[in-house]
Coordinates of C-alpha atoms in Angstrom, one line a residue:
X1 CA 0.0 0.0 0.0
X2 CA 1.5 3.4 -1.0
X3 CA 1.8 5.9 1.8
X4 CA -0.1 9.2 1.8
X5 CA 1.7 12.5 2.3
X6 CA 0.6 15.4 4.4
X7 CA -0.3 18.5 2.4
X8 CA 2.7 20.3 4.0
X9 CA 5.1 17.4 3.5
X10 CA 7.5 19.7 1.6
X11 CA 7.7 22.1 4.5
X12 CA 8.6 19.3 6.9
X13 CA 11.3 18.1 4.5
X14 CA 12.7 21.7 4.3
X15 CA 12.7 21.8 8.2
X16 CA 14.9 18.7 8.2
X17 CA 12.3 16.3 9.7
X18 CA 13.0 12.6 10.0
X19 CA 10.0 11.2 8.1
X20 CA 8.7 7.7 8.9
X21 CA 5.6 5.7 8.0
X22 CA 2.8 6.0 10.6
X23 CA -0.9 5.0 10.1
X24 CA -0.6 4.9 6.4
X25 CA 1.1 8.3 6.1
X26 CA 4.7 9.7 5.8
X27 CA 4.9 11.5 9.1
X28 CA 7.5 13.9 10.7
X29 CA 8.8 11.9 13.7
X30 CA 11.3 14.4 14.9
X31 CA 13.1 17.6 13.7
X32 CA 15.9 17.9 16.3
X33 CA 15.6 15.5 19.2
X34 CA 12.6 14.0 21.1
X35 CA 13.8 15.3 24.4
X36 CA 14.3 18.8 23.1
X37 CA 10.9 18.9 21.4
X38 CA 9.2 17.4 24.5
X39 CA 10.7 20.1 26.7
X40 CA 9.7 22.8 24.2
X41 CA 6.1 21.8 24.5
X42 CA 6.2 21.4 28.4
X43 CA 7.9 24.8 28.9
X44 CA 7.1 27.0 25.9
X45 CA 5.2 26.2 22.7
X46 CA 5.4 23.8 19.8
X47 CA 3.4 23.0 16.7
X48 CA 2.5 19.5 15.5
X49 CA 1.2 18.8 12.0
X50 CA -1.4 16.1 12.7
X51 CA -3.3 16.4 9.5
X52 CA -3.3 12.6 9.1
X53 CA -6.3 12.5 11.6
X54 CA -9.7 11.8 10.2
X55 CA -12.7 14.2 10.3
X56 CA -16.4 13.2 9.5
X57 CA -19.3 15.6 9.4
X58 CA -22.6 14.1 10.7
X59 CA -25.7 16.2 10.1
X60 CA -29.4 16.0 10.0
X61 CA -32.3 15.9 12.6
X62 CA -31.2 12.3 13.6
X63 CA -27.4 13.1 13.8
X64 CA -27.4 13.2 17.5
X65 CA -29.4 9.9 17.9
X66 CA -27.0 8.1 15.6
X67 CA -24.0 9.4 17.6
X68 CA -25.8 8.3 20.8
X69 CA -26.1 4.7 19.5
X70 CA -22.5 4.3 18.3
X71 CA -20.7 6.3 21.1
X72 CA -20.4 5.5 24.8
X73 CA -20.4 9.0 26.2
X74 CA -23.7 11.0 26.4
X75 CA -23.8 13.4 23.4
X76 CA -27.0 15.0 24.8
X77 CA -24.7 16.8 27.2
X78 CA -23.1 18.7 24.3
X79 CA -23.9 22.3 23.4
X80 CA -22.8 24.4 20.4
X81 CA -19.1 25.0 20.7
X82 CA -18.5 22.1 23.1
X83 CA -16.2 19.1 22.5
X84 CA -16.5 15.6 24.1
X85 CA -14.1 12.7 24.4
X86 CA -15.6 9.4 23.7
X87 CA -15.1 6.0 22.1
X88 CA -17.0 3.7 19.7
X89 CA -17.7 0.3 21.3
X90 CA -17.9 -2.8 19.2
X91 CA -20.4 -5.7 19.7
X92 CA -17.8 -7.9 21.4
X93 CA -17.2 -5.4 24.2
X94 CA -14.0 -3.9 22.7
X95 CA -13.2 -0.5 21.2
X96 CA -13.5 0.4 17.5
X97 CA -11.7 3.7 18.1
X98 CA -11.6 6.6 20.5
X99 CA -12.6 10.0 19.1
X100 CA -13.6 13.6 19.7
X101 CA -17.1 14.8 19.1
X102 CA -17.7 18.5 18.2
X103 CA -21.2 20.0 18.3
X104 CA -21.3 22.7 15.6
X105 CA -25.1 23.0 15.9
X106 CA -27.9 20.7 17.4
X107 CA -28.1 19.1 13.9
X108 CA -24.4 19.1 12.9
X109 CA -21.4 17.5 14.5
X110 CA -17.8 16.8 13.6
X111 CA -16.1 13.6 14.6
X112 CA -12.3 13.5 14.8
X113 CA -10.9 9.9 14.6
X114 CA -7.5 8.2 14.5
X115 CA -5.8 8.1 11.1
X116 CA -5.3 4.4 11.2
X117 CA -9.0 3.9 11.7
X118 CA -10.6 6.3 9.2
X119 CA -12.0 3.6 6.9
X120 CA -12.9 1.3 9.7
X121 CA -14.8 4.0 11.6
X122 CA -16.5 5.4 8.5
X123 CA -17.8 1.9 7.7
X124 CA -18.8 1.2 11.3
X125 CA -20.8 4.4 11.7
X126 CA -22.5 4.0 8.3
X127 CA -23.4 0.4 9.1
X128 CA -25.4 1.7 12.2
X129 CA -27.3 4.3 10.3
X130 CA -31.0 3.4 10.1
X131 CA -32.9 3.3 6.8
X132 CA -35.2 6.2 7.6
X133 CA -32.7 8.3 9.6
X134 CA -32.5 11.9 8.5
X135 CA -28.7 11.9 8.7
X136 CA -25.9 12.6 6.2
X137 CA -22.3 11.6 6.7
X138 CA -19.5 13.4 4.9
X139 CA -15.8 12.3 5.1
X140 CA -13.8 15.5 5.0
X141 CA -10.5 13.9 6.1
X142 CA -8.6 14.4 2.9
X143 CA -9.6 18.1 2.6
X144 CA -8.6 19.2 6.2
X145 CA -5.4 20.0 7.9
X146 CA -5.0 20.0 11.6
X147 CA -2.2 21.8 13.6
X148 CA -1.9 21.2 17.3
X149 CA -0.2 24.2 18.9
X150 CA 0.6 23.1 22.4
X151 CA 2.4 24.4 25.5
X152 CA 1.9 27.1 28.3
X153 CA 2.7 29.9 25.9
X154 CA 0.3 28.8 23.1
X155 CA -2.5 31.3 23.9
X156 CA -0.1 34.3 23.9
X157 CA 1.6 33.1 20.7
X158 CA -1.6 32.6 18.8
X159 CA -3.7 35.6 20.1
X160 CA -2.5 38.0 17.4
X161 CA -3.9 35.7 14.7
X162 CA -7.6 35.6 15.8
X163 CA -10.4 37.7 17.5
X164 CA -11.4 34.6 19.6
X165 CA -10.4 35.3 23.2
X166 CA -8.0 32.3 23.6
X167 CA -7.2 32.9 27.3
X168 CA -10.8 32.7 28.3
X169 CA -11.7 29.6 26.2
X170 CA -12.6 26.7 28.5
X171 CA -10.9 23.3 28.0
X172 CA -12.8 21.2 25.5
X173 CA -14.6 24.1 23.8
X174 CA -14.1 25.5 20.3
X175 CA -15.0 28.5 18.1
X176 CA -15.5 28.7 14.4
X177 CA -13.7 31.9 13.5
X178 CA -11.3 33.7 11.2
X179 CA -7.8 32.5 12.0
X180 CA -4.7 34.0 10.4
X181 CA -6.8 35.0 7.4
X182 CA -8.5 31.6 7.1
X183 CA -12.2 32.0 7.3
X184 CA -14.3 29.3 9.1
X185 CA -11.3 27.8 10.9
X186 CA -12.1 25.7 13.9
X187 CA -10.0 26.8 17.0
X188 CA -10.3 24.2 19.7
X189 CA -9.0 24.2 23.3
X190 CA -8.0 20.6 23.1
X191 CA -4.8 18.6 22.8
X192 CA -3.0 15.3 23.5
X193 CA -0.1 16.7 25.6
X194 CA -1.4 17.9 28.9
X195 CA 0.6 21.1 28.3
X196 CA -2.4 23.3 27.4
X197 CA -2.9 24.8 24.0
X198 CA -5.1 24.6 20.9
X199 CA -5.9 22.5 17.8
X200 CA -6.6 24.4 14.6
X201 CA -8.6 22.8 11.7
X202 CA -8.3 24.5 8.3
X203 CA -8.9 23.6 4.7
X204 CA -5.9 22.2 2.8
X205 CA -5.6 25.3 0.6
X206 CA -5.4 27.5 3.7
X207 CA -2.8 25.3 5.5
X208 CA 0.5 26.7 4.3
X209 CA -0.5 30.3 5.0
X210 CA -1.8 29.3 8.5
X211 CA 1.3 27.3 9.3
X212 CA 3.6 30.2 8.3
X213 CA 1.6 32.7 10.3
X214 CA 1.7 30.5 13.4
X215 CA 5.5 30.0 13.0
X216 CA 5.9 33.8 12.7
X217 CA 3.6 34.7 15.6
X218 CA 5.2 32.1 17.7
X219 CA 8.8 33.1 17.0
X220 CA 9.2 35.5 19.9
X221 CA 8.0 32.6 22.2
X222 CA 10.5 30.1 20.9
X223 CA 8.0 28.0 18.9
X224 CA 9.4 24.9 17.2
X225 CA 7.9 22.2 15.0
X226 CA 7.4 19.0 17.0
X227 CA 7.3 15.4 15.7
X228 CA 5.4 12.2 16.7
X229 CA 8.2 11.0 18.9
X230 CA 7.6 13.8 21.4
X231 CA 3.8 13.5 20.9
X232 CA 4.1 10.0 22.3
X233 CA 6.2 10.9 25.4
X234 CA 4.0 13.9 26.1
X235 CA 0.7 11.9 26.0
X236 CA 2.3 9.0 28.0
X237 CA 3.3 11.4 30.8
X238 CA -0.4 12.3 31.1
X239 CA -1.5 8.6 30.9
X240 CA -3.6 9.3 27.7
X241 CA -4.5 6.1 25.9
X242 CA -3.1 5.4 22.4
X243 CA -5.4 3.4 20.1
X244 CA -3.7 0.2 18.9
X245 CA -1.5 0.1 22.1
X246 CA -3.6 0.7 25.2
X247 CA -7.0 0.3 23.7
X248 CA -7.9 -2.0 20.8
X249 CA -10.8 -4.0 19.3
X250 CA -10.3 -6.6 22.1
X251 CA -9.7 -4.5 25.2
X252 CA -12.6 -3.6 27.5
X253 CA -13.0 0.2 28.0
X254 CA -13.9 -0.5 31.6
X255 CA -10.6 -2.3 32.1
X256 CA -8.9 0.6 30.3
X257 CA -10.3 3.1 32.8
X258 CA -12.7 4.7 30.3
X259 CA -15.7 4.2 32.7
X260 CA -15.8 8.0 33.1
X261 CA -16.9 8.4 29.4
X262 CA -19.3 5.4 29.5
X263 CA -22.7 6.8 30.3
X264 CA -25.7 4.5 31.0
X265 CA -28.2 7.3 30.7
X266 CA -29.0 6.1 27.2
X267 CA -28.7 2.9 25.1
X268 CA -25.6 2.2 23.0
X269 CA -23.6 -0.7 21.6
X270 CA -22.4 -3.2 24.3
X271 CA -24.0 -1.1 27.1
X272 CA -25.2 -4.2 28.9
X273 CA -21.7 -5.8 28.9
X274 CA -20.1 -2.7 30.3
X275 CA -22.8 -2.2 32.9
X276 CA -22.2 -5.7 34.1
X277 CA -18.4 -5.1 34.2
X278 CA -18.9 -1.9 36.2
X279 CA -21.2 -3.5 38.7
X280 CA -19.3 -6.8 39.1
X281 CA -15.8 -5.4 38.7
X282 CA -13.2 -6.4 36.2
X283 CA -10.5 -9.1 36.5
X284 CA -7.7 -7.0 35.0
X285 CA -7.0 -3.3 34.7
X286 CA -4.8 -0.9 32.7
X287 CA -2.3 0.5 35.2
X288 CA 0.5 3.0 35.2
X289 CA 3.9 2.1 36.5
X290 CA 7.3 3.7 37.0
X291 CA 10.7 1.9 37.1
X292 CA 12.8 2.2 40.2
X293 CA 15.8 0.6 38.4
X294 CA 17.4 2.2 35.4
X295 CA 15.9 1.0 32.1
X296 CA 13.3 1.8 29.5
X297 CA 10.1 -0.3 29.3
X298 CA 8.8 -0.9 25.8
X299 CA 5.5 -2.2 24.3
X300 CA 5.1 -6.0 24.7
X301 CA 7.8 -6.3 27.5
X302 CA 6.5 -8.7 30.2
X303 CA 5.2 -7.3 33.4
X304 CA 6.0 -9.6 36.3
X305 CA 5.2 -9.6 40.0
X306 CA 7.9 -9.2 42.7
X307 CA 8.6 -12.9 42.5
X308 CA 9.2 -12.7 38.7
X309 CA 6.0 -14.5 37.5
X310 CA 4.5 -12.9 34.4
X311 CA 1.2 -11.1 35.1
X312 CA 0.8 -8.9 32.0
X313 CA 2.5 -6.9 29.3
X314 CA 3.5 -3.3 28.7
X315 CA 1.1 -1.6 26.2
X316 CA 3.0 1.8 26.2
X317 CA 6.4 2.6 27.6
X318 CA 9.2 5.2 27.4
X319 CA 11.8 7.2 29.3
X320 CA 10.0 10.2 30.7
X321 CA 11.9 13.4 29.7
X322 CA 10.3 15.3 32.6
X323 CA 10.9 12.6 35.4
X324 CA 14.1 11.1 33.9
X325 CA 12.9 7.6 34.6
X326 CA 11.2 4.7 32.8
X327 CA 7.4 4.9 32.8
X328 CA 4.7 2.9 31.2
X329 CA 1.2 1.4 31.1
X330 CA -0.1 -2.2 30.8
X331 CA -2.8 -4.6 31.8
X332 CA -2.4 -6.6 35.1
X333 CA -4.8 -8.6 37.2
X334 CA -6.9 -6.3 39.4
X335 CA -5.1 -7.5 42.6
X336 CA -1.9 -5.9 41.3
X337 CA -3.5 -2.6 40.3
X338 CA -3.2 -0.7 43.6
X339 CA -0.7 2.2 43.6
X340 CA 2.5 1.2 45.5
X341 CA 2.3 -2.4 44.4
X342 CA 5.7 -3.8 43.6
X343 CA 6.2 -5.2 40.1
X344 CA 9.1 -6.0 37.8
X345 CA 9.6 -5.5 34.1
X346 CA 11.4 -8.1 32.1
X347 CA 14.0 -6.3 29.9
X348 CA 15.8 -8.9 27.9
X349 CA 17.0 -11.3 30.6
X350 CA 16.9 -8.8 33.5
X351 CA 14.0 -8.1 35.9
X352 CA 13.9 -4.3 36.6
X353 CA 12.1 -3.2 39.8
X354 CA 9.1 -0.9 39.4
X355 CA 5.9 0.1 41.2
X356 CA 2.3 0.9 40.3
X357 CA 1.5 4.6 40.4
X358 CA -1.5 6.9 40.0
X359 CA -2.0 8.9 36.8
X360 CA -1.0 11.4 35.6
X361 CA 2.8 10.8 35.9
X362 CA 3.3 14.5 35.4
X363 CA 0.8 17.0 36.9
X364 CA -0.8 19.5 34.4

């Protein structure tokens, strides 16, 4: 399968990005170093080109009821300009994808899905559309660019480019507004880093102008382009799930700690399964751990108990640039899930000491 390119691929090449395949795209993984880029976002401001993400418009008088059937969170709680985190459950009690739901109006929504799942999600949602539903789905993924401008200085850096009052925007809200000359841009107070900031959706033809304007406005604040390498270490320090690692078609969202976005105030796919799991408790849980010994935990490494018996495996792991220690997540039997529980991680033929900790690893 040939890889797709981002509309601004040429800019990332000019900036000297290391380009690697990810989710069917040629993606910038780093420009300088993962640690440098990570610290830039934690301490100042960085810009990610995440235009590989998918966007669907769902509109019509039955748009909300379709979303309610396929999504676990309660979309009735949304209002115009509000964003909601949710997931699409499958019929086997696993997760099709996690996503963001934007309410543009009571009869129009935008769903933002993971790049690797665009086709799967599109087919899944369409499959659950009822014959007489007044609902239209439009896949706008290939026509949209998405820039995540993240870090404590993001609002100051971006404010000259828009009339939207960035400082006073609440987390998980958005405005449709003129941004850096692009009419009808979506400016969203969301992100995948825990460092604060905004995500900006623009049409492909506006993208280069908007990118250049952000780089120029951000220059006094030390803005730098950031790759997927730092995106991963930033999200892991917050304990945010990555689809394909921490949540999959076969993981239970209740085991994964997504009970907070599972609302039984309405009916949705697999609701009865999840209700039972919530009431009876689950046998295993997605936990966070830190290493006490030096070493870096990686996906698929074995998680063992203090005696060295295998009890699970790492789903995400890295060296935390903020904490300078190995951190990770993985599924273990519930009896090992309490913070402070001693574990070991098998790194080649060594058992490295670690312990279960509470999320996030790094406070916002």
